[in-house]
mmCIF file of C-alpha atoms in Angstrom:
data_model
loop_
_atom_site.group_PDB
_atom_site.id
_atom_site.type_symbol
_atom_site.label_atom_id
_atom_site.label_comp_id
_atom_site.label_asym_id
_atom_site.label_seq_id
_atom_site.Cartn_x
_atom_site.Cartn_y
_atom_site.Cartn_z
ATOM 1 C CA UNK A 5 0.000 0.000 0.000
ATOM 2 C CA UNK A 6 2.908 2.513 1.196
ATOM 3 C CA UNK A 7 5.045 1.296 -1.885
ATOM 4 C CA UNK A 8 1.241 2.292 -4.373
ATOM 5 C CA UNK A 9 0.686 5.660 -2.668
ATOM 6 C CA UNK A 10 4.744 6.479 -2.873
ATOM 7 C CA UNK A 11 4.537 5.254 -6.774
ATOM 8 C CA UNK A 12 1.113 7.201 -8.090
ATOM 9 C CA UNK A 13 1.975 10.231 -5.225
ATOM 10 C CA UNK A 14 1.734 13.107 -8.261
ATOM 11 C CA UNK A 15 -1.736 11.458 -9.726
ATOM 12 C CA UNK A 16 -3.218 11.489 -5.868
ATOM 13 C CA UNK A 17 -2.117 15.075 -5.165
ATOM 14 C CA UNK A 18 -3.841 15.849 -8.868
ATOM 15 C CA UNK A 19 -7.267 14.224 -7.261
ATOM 16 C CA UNK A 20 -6.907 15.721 -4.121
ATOM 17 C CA UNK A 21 -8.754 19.116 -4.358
ATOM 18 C CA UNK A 22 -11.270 17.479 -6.537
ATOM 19 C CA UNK A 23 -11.995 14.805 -3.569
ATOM 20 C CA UNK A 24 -11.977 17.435 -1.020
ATOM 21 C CA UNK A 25 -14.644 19.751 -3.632
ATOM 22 C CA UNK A 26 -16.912 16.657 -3.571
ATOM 23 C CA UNK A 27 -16.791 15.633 0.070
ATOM 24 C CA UNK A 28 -17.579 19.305 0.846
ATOM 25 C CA UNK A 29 -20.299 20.150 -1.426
ATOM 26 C CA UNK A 30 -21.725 16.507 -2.240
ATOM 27 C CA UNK A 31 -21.255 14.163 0.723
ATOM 28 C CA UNK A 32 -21.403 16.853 3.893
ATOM 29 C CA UNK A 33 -24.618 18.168 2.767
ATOM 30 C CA UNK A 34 -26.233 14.755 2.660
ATOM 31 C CA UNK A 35 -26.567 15.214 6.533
ATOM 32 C CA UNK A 36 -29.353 17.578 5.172
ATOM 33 C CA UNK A 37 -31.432 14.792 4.325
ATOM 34 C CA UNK A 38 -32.965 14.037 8.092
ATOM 35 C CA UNK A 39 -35.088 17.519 6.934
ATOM 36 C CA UNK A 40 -37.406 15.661 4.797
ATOM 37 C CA UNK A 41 -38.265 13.631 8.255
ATOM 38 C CA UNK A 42 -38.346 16.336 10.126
ATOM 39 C CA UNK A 43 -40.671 19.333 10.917
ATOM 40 C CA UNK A 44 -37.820 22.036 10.311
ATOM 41 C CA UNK A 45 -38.859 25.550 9.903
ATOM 42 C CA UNK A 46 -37.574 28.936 10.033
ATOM 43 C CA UNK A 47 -35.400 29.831 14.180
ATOM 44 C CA UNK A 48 -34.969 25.963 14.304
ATOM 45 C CA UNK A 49 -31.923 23.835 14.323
ATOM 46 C CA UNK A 50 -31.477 20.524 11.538
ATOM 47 C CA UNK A 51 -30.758 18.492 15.075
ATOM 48 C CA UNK A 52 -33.442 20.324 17.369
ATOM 49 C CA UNK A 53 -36.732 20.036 14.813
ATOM 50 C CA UNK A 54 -38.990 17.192 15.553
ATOM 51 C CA UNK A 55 -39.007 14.017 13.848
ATOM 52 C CA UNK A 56 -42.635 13.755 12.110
ATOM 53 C CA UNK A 57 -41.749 10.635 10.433
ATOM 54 C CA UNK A 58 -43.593 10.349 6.545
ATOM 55 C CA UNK A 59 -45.693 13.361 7.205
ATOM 56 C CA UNK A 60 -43.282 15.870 4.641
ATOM 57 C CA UNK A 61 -44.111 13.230 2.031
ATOM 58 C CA UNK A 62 -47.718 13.905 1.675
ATOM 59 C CA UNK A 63 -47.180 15.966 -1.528
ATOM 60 C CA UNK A 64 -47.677 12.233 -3.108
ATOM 61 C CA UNK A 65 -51.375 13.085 -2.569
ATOM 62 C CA UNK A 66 -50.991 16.370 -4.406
ATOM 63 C CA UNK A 67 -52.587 16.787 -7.639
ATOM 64 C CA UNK A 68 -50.506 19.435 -8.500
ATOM 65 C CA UNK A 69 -47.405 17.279 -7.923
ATOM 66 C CA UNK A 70 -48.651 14.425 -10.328
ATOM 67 C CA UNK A 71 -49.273 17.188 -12.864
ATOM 68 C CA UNK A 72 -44.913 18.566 -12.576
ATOM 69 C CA UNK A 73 -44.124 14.745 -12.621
ATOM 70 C CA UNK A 74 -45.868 14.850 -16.129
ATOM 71 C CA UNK A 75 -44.415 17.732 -17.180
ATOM 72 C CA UNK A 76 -40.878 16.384 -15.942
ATOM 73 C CA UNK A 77 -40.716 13.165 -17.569
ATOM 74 C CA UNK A 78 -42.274 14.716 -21.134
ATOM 75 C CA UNK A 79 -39.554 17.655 -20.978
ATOM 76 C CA UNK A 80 -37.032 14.627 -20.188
ATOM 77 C CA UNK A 81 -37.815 12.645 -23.024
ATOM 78 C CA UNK A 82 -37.671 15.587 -25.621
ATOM 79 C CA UNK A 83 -34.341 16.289 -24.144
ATOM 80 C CA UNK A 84 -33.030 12.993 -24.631
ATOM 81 C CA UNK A 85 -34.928 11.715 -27.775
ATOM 82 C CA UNK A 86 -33.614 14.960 -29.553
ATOM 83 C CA UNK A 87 -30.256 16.364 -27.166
ATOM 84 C CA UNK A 88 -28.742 12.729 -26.718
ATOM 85 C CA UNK A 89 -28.176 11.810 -30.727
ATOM 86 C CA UNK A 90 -27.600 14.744 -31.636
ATOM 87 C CA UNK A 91 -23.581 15.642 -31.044
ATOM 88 C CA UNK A 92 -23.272 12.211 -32.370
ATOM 89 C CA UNK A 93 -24.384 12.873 -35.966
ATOM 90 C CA UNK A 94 -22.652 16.183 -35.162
ATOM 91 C CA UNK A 95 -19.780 14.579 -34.908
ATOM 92 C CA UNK A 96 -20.032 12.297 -37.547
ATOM 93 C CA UNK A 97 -20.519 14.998 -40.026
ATOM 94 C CA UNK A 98 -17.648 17.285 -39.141
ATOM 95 C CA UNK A 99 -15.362 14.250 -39.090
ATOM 96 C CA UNK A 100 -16.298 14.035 -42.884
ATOM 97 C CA UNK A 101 -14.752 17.618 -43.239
ATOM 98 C CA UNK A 102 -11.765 17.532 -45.188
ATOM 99 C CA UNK A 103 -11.493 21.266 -44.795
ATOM 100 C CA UNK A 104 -9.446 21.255 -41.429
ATOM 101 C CA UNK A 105 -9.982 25.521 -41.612
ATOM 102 C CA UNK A 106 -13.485 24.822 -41.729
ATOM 103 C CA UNK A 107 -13.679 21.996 -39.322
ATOM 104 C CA UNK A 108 -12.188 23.877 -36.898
ATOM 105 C CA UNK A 109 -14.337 26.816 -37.701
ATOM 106 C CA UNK A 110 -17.710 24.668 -37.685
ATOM 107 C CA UNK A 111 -15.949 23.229 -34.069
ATOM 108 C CA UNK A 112 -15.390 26.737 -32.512
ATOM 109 C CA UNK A 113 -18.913 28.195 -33.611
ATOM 110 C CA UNK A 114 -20.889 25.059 -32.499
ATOM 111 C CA UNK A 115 -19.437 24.722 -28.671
ATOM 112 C CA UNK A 116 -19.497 28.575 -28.049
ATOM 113 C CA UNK A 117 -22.935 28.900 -26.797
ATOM 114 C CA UNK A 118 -21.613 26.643 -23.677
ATOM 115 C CA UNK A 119 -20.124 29.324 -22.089
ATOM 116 C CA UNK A 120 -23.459 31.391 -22.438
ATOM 117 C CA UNK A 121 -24.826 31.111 -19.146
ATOM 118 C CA UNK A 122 -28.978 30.332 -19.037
ATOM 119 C CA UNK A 123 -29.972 33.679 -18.092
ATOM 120 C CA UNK A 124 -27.939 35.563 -21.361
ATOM 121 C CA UNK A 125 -29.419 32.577 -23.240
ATOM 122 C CA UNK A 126 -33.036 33.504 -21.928
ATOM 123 C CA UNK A 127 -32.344 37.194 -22.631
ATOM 124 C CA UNK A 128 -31.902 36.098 -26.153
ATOM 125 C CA UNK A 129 -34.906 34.314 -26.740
ATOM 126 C CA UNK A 130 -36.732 36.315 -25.057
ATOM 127 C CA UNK A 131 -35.387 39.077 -27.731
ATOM 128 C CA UNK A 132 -36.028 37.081 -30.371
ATOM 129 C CA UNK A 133 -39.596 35.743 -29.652
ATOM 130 C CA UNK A 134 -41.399 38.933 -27.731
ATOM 131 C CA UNK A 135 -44.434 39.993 -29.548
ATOM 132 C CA UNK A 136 -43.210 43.588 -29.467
ATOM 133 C CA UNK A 137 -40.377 43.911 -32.012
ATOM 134 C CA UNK A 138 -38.836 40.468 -31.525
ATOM 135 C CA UNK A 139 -37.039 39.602 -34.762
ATOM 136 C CA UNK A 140 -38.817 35.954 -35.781
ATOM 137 C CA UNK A 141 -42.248 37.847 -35.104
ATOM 138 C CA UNK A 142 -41.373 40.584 -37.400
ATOM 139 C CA UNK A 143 -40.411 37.631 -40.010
ATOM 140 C CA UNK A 144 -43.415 35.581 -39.428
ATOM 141 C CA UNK A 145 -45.884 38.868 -40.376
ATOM 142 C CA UNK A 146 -43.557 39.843 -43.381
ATOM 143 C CA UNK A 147 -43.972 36.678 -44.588
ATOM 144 C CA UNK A 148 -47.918 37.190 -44.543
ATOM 145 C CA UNK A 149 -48.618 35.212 -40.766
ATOM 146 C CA UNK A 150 -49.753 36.808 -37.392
ATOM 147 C CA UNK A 151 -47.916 36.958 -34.680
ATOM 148 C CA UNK A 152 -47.060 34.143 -32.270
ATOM 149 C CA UNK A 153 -46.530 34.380 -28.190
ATOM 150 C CA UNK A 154 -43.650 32.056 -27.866
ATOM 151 C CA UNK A 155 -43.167 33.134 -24.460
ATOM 152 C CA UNK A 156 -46.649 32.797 -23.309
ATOM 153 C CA UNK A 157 -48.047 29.951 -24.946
ATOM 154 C CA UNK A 158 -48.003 26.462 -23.778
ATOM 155 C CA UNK A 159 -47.424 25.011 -27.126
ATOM 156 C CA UNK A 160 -44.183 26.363 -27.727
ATOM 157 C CA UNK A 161 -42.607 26.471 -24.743
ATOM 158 C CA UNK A 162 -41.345 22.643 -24.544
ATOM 159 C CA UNK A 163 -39.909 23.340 -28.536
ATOM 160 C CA UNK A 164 -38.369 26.202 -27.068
ATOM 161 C CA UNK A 165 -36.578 24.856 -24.042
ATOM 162 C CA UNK A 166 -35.774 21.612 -26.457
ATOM 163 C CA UNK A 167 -34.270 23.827 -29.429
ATOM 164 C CA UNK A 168 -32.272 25.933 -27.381
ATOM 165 C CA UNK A 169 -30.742 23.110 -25.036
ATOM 166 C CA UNK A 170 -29.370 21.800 -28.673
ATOM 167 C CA UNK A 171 -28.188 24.896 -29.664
ATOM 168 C CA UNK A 172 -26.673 25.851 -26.123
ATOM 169 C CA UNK A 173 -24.693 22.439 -25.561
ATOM 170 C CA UNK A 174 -24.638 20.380 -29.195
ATOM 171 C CA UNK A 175 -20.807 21.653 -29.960
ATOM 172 C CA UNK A 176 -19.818 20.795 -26.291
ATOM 173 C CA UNK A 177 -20.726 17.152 -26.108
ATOM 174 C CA UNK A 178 -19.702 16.801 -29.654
ATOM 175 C CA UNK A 179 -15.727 17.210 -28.337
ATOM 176 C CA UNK A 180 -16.075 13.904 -26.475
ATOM 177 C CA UNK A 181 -17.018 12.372 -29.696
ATOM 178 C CA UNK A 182 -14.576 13.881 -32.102
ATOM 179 C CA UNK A 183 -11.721 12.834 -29.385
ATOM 180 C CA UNK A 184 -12.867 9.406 -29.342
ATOM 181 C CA UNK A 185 -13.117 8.939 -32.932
ATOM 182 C CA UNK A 186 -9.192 10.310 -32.972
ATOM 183 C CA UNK A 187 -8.779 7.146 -30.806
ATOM 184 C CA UNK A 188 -9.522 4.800 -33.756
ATOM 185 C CA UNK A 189 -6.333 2.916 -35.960
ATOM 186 C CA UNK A 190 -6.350 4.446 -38.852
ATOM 187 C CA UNK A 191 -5.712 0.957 -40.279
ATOM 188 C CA UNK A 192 -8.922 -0.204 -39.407
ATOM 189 C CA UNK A 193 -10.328 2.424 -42.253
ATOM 190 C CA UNK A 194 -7.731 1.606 -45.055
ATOM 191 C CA UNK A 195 -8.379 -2.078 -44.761
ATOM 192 C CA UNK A 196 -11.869 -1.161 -44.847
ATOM 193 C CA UNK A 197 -11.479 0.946 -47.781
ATOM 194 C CA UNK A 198 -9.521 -2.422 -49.580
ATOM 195 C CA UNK A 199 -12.743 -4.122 -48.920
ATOM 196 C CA UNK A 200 -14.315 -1.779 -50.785
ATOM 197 C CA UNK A 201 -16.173 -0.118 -47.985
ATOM 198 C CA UNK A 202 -17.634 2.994 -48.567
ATOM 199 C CA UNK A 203 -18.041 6.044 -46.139
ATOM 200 C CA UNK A 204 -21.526 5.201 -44.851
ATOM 201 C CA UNK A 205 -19.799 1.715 -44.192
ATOM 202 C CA UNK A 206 -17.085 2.502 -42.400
ATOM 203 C CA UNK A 207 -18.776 4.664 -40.532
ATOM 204 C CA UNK A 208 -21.135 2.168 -39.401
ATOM 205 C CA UNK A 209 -18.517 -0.255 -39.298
ATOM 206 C CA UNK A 210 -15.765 1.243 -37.725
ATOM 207 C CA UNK A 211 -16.550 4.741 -36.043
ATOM 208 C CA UNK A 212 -20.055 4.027 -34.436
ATOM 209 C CA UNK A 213 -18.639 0.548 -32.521
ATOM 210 C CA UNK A 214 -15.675 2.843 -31.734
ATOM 211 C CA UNK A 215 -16.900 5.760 -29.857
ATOM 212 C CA UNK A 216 -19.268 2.878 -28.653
ATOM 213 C CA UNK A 217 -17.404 3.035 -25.245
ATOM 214 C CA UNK A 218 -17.624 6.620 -25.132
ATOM 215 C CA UNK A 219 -21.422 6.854 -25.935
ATOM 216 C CA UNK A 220 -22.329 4.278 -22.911
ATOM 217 C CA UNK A 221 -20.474 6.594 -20.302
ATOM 218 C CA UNK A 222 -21.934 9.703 -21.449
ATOM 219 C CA UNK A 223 -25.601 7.976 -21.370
ATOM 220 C CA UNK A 224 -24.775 6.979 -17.828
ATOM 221 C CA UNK A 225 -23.538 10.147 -16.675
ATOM 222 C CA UNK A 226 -26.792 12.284 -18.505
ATOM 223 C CA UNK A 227 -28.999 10.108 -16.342
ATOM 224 C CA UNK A 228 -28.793 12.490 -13.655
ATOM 225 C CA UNK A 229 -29.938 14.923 -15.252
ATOM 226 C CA UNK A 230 -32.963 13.705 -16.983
ATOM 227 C CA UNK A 231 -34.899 14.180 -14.018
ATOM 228 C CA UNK A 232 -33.250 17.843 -13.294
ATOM 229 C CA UNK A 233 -34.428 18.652 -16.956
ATOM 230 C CA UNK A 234 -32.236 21.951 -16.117
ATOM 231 C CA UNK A 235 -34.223 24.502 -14.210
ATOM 232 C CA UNK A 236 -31.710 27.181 -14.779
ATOM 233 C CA UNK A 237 -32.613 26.764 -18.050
ATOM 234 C CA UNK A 238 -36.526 26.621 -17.690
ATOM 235 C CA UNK A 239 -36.624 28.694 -14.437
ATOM 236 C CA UNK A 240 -35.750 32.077 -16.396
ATOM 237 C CA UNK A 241 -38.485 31.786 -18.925
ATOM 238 C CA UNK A 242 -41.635 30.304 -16.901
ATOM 239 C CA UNK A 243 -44.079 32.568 -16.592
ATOM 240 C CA UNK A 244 -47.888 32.481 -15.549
ATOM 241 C CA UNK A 245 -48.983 31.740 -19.123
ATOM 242 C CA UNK A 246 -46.843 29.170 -19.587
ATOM 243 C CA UNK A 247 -46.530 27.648 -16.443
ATOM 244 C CA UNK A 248 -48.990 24.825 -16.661
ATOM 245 C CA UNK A 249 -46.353 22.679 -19.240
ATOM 246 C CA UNK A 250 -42.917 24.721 -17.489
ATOM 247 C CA UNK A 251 -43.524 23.796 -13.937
ATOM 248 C CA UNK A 252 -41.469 20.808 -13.321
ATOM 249 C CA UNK A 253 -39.725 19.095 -9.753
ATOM 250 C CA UNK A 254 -36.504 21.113 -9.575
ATOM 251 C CA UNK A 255 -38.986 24.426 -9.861
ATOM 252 C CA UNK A 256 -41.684 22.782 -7.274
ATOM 253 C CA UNK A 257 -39.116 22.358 -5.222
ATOM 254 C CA UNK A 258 -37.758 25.930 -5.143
ATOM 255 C CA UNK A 259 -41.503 27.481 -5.000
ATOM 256 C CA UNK A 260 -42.521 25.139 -1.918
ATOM 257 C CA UNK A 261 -38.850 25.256 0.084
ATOM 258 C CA UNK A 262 -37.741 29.110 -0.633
ATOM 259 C CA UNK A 263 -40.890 31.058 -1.848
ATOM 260 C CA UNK A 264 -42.939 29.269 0.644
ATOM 261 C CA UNK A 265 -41.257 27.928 3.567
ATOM 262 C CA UNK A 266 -42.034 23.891 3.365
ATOM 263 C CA UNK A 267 -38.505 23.062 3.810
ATOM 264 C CA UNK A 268 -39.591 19.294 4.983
ATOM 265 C CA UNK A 269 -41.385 18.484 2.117
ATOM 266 C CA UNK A 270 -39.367 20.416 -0.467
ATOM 267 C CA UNK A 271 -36.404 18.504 1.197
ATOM 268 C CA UNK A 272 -38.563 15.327 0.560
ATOM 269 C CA UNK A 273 -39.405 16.138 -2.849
ATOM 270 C CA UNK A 274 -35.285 16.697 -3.629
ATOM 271 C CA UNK A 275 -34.683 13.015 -1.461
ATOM 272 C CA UNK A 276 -37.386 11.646 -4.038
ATOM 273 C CA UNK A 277 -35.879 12.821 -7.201
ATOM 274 C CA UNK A 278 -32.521 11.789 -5.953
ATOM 275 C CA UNK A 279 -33.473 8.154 -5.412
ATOM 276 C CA UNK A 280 -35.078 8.053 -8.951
ATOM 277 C CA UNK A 281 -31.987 8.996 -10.748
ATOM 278 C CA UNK A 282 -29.603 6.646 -8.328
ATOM 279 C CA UNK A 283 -32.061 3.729 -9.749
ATOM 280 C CA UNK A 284 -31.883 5.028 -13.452
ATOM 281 C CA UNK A 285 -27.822 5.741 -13.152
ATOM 282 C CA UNK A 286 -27.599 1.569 -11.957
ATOM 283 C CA UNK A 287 -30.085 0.836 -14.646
ATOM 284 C CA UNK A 288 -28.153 2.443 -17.274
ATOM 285 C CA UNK A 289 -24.976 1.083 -16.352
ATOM 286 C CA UNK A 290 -25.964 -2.485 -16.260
ATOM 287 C CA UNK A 291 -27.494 -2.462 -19.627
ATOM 288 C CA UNK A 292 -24.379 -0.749 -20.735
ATOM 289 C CA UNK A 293 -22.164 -3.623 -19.311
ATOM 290 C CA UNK A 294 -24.349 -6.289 -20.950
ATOM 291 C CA UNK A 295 -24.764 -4.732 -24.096
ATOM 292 C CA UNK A 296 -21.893 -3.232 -24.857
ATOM 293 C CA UNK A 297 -19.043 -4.628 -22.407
ATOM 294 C CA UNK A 298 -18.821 -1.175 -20.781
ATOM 295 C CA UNK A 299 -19.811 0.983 -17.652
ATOM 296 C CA UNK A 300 -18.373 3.319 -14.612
ATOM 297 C CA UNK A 301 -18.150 0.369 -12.256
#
């Protein structure tokens, strides 16, 4: 053991801060849980509130909660039908560049709205879309049509949030693919090509099984997040009008712990979501390591 830790001693001190980050910040606060058993309000203590049991999880009797579930899982199927594939064929394509200027061009434009933050990407849209002198409205009634309220209507919001999550994080995810593709022997593609393998071939042939690897790790680690379905994104652009189809758990939770003061059952309602996407992230990764030979653990 002393003779491992003397040999890897530069790789631990490189994990270090990065251990000590998630003990603080992700195992600490799990203390916090006991609050979703516990009547906890405002002038109390975590240790001195009284323990009332199941009561904080009588939200599963709430209508209303039933109806954010369904919003929840619909927004987190969009998502991943549409945001999953999509730096994939991304990928694909600019690896069929030949034009490195341009590839790298096509690279740097697609991954810069990552550093956008939500609430400059909200700003946009919401310049875009308003009724009064946003651009695509002005476009739709030049072209003959009448105006639309993007913002306010409950038929465009889940397009909205789905269009700009591609357009916000497409280029970003695409990087793990490009780098993975890198990975692959170039020999593997000139004895295909002596086969007589075309592109489409190869790249079903060679490139998809791959970046297989690297596909089943990032479906593990978005699993997380499918229940999250991103409230800073969503959170900036719900409004009244559109809140029936934009309130989902992450914004529940903030209106019933912060707004409102149910810190128990918000806490509860957090607990709840968290269990869900342990089961789906030990789902995922056994189907990964039967199908594919490959998972985190």
């Amino acid at each position: 053991m002393i003779e491992r830790l003397a040999k890897y001693r530069w790789q631990y001190v490189m994990i270090l801060p990065g251990a000590i980050l998630l003990l603080l910040f992700s195992y600490i606060p799990m203390v916090g849980i006991q609050v979703a058993f516990k009547d906890f309000h405002i002038g109390s203590t975590m240790w001195s509130s009284e323990w009332v049991g199941m009561e904080n999880f009588s939200f599963l009797q709430d209508e209303q909660f039933w109806i954010v579930v369904k919003n929840t899982i619909y927004i987190a199927i969009l998502k991943f039908v549409f945001g999953f594939p999509a730096p994939i064929i991304l990928a694909l394509l600019i690896n069929e560049v030949k034009n490195n200027k341009y590839k790298r061009f096509v690279q740097s434009v697609s991954y810069l709205p990552h550093f956008f933050s939500w609430i400059v990407v909200a700003y946009i849209l919401q310049s875009l879309l308003t009724l009064d002198g946003g651009l695509v409205n002005q476009l739709i009634e030049k072209l003959g049509g009448d105006s639309i309220f993007f913002l306010g209507s409950t038929e465009w919001f889940r397009p909205m949030i789905v269009v700009s999550g591609l357009w916000k994080e497409i280029g970003w995810n695409t990087i793990l693919y490009l780098a993975a593709i890198t990975t692959i022997d170039p020999q593997l593609y000139e004895a295909a090509r002596v086969e007589g393998a075309g592109r489409l071939a190869q790249i079903r042939n060679i490139i998809l099984p791959g970046i297989m690897p690297t596909i089943s790790i990032v479906l593990i680690l978005s699993m997380p997040g499918l229940i999250a379905v991103g409230m800073d994104q969503i959170y900036p652009l719900m409004n009244p009008a559109n809140q029936p189809v934009a309130d989902v758990l992450d914004t529940y939770i903030l209106r019933n712990g912060l707004q409102q003061g149910y810190f128990g059952m918000a806490t509860a309602v957090g607990l709840l979501s968290s269990v869900i996407s342990l089961v789906l992230v030990l789902c995922t990764n056994q189907m990964a390591r039967k199908f594919n030979g490959e998972g985190l653990w």
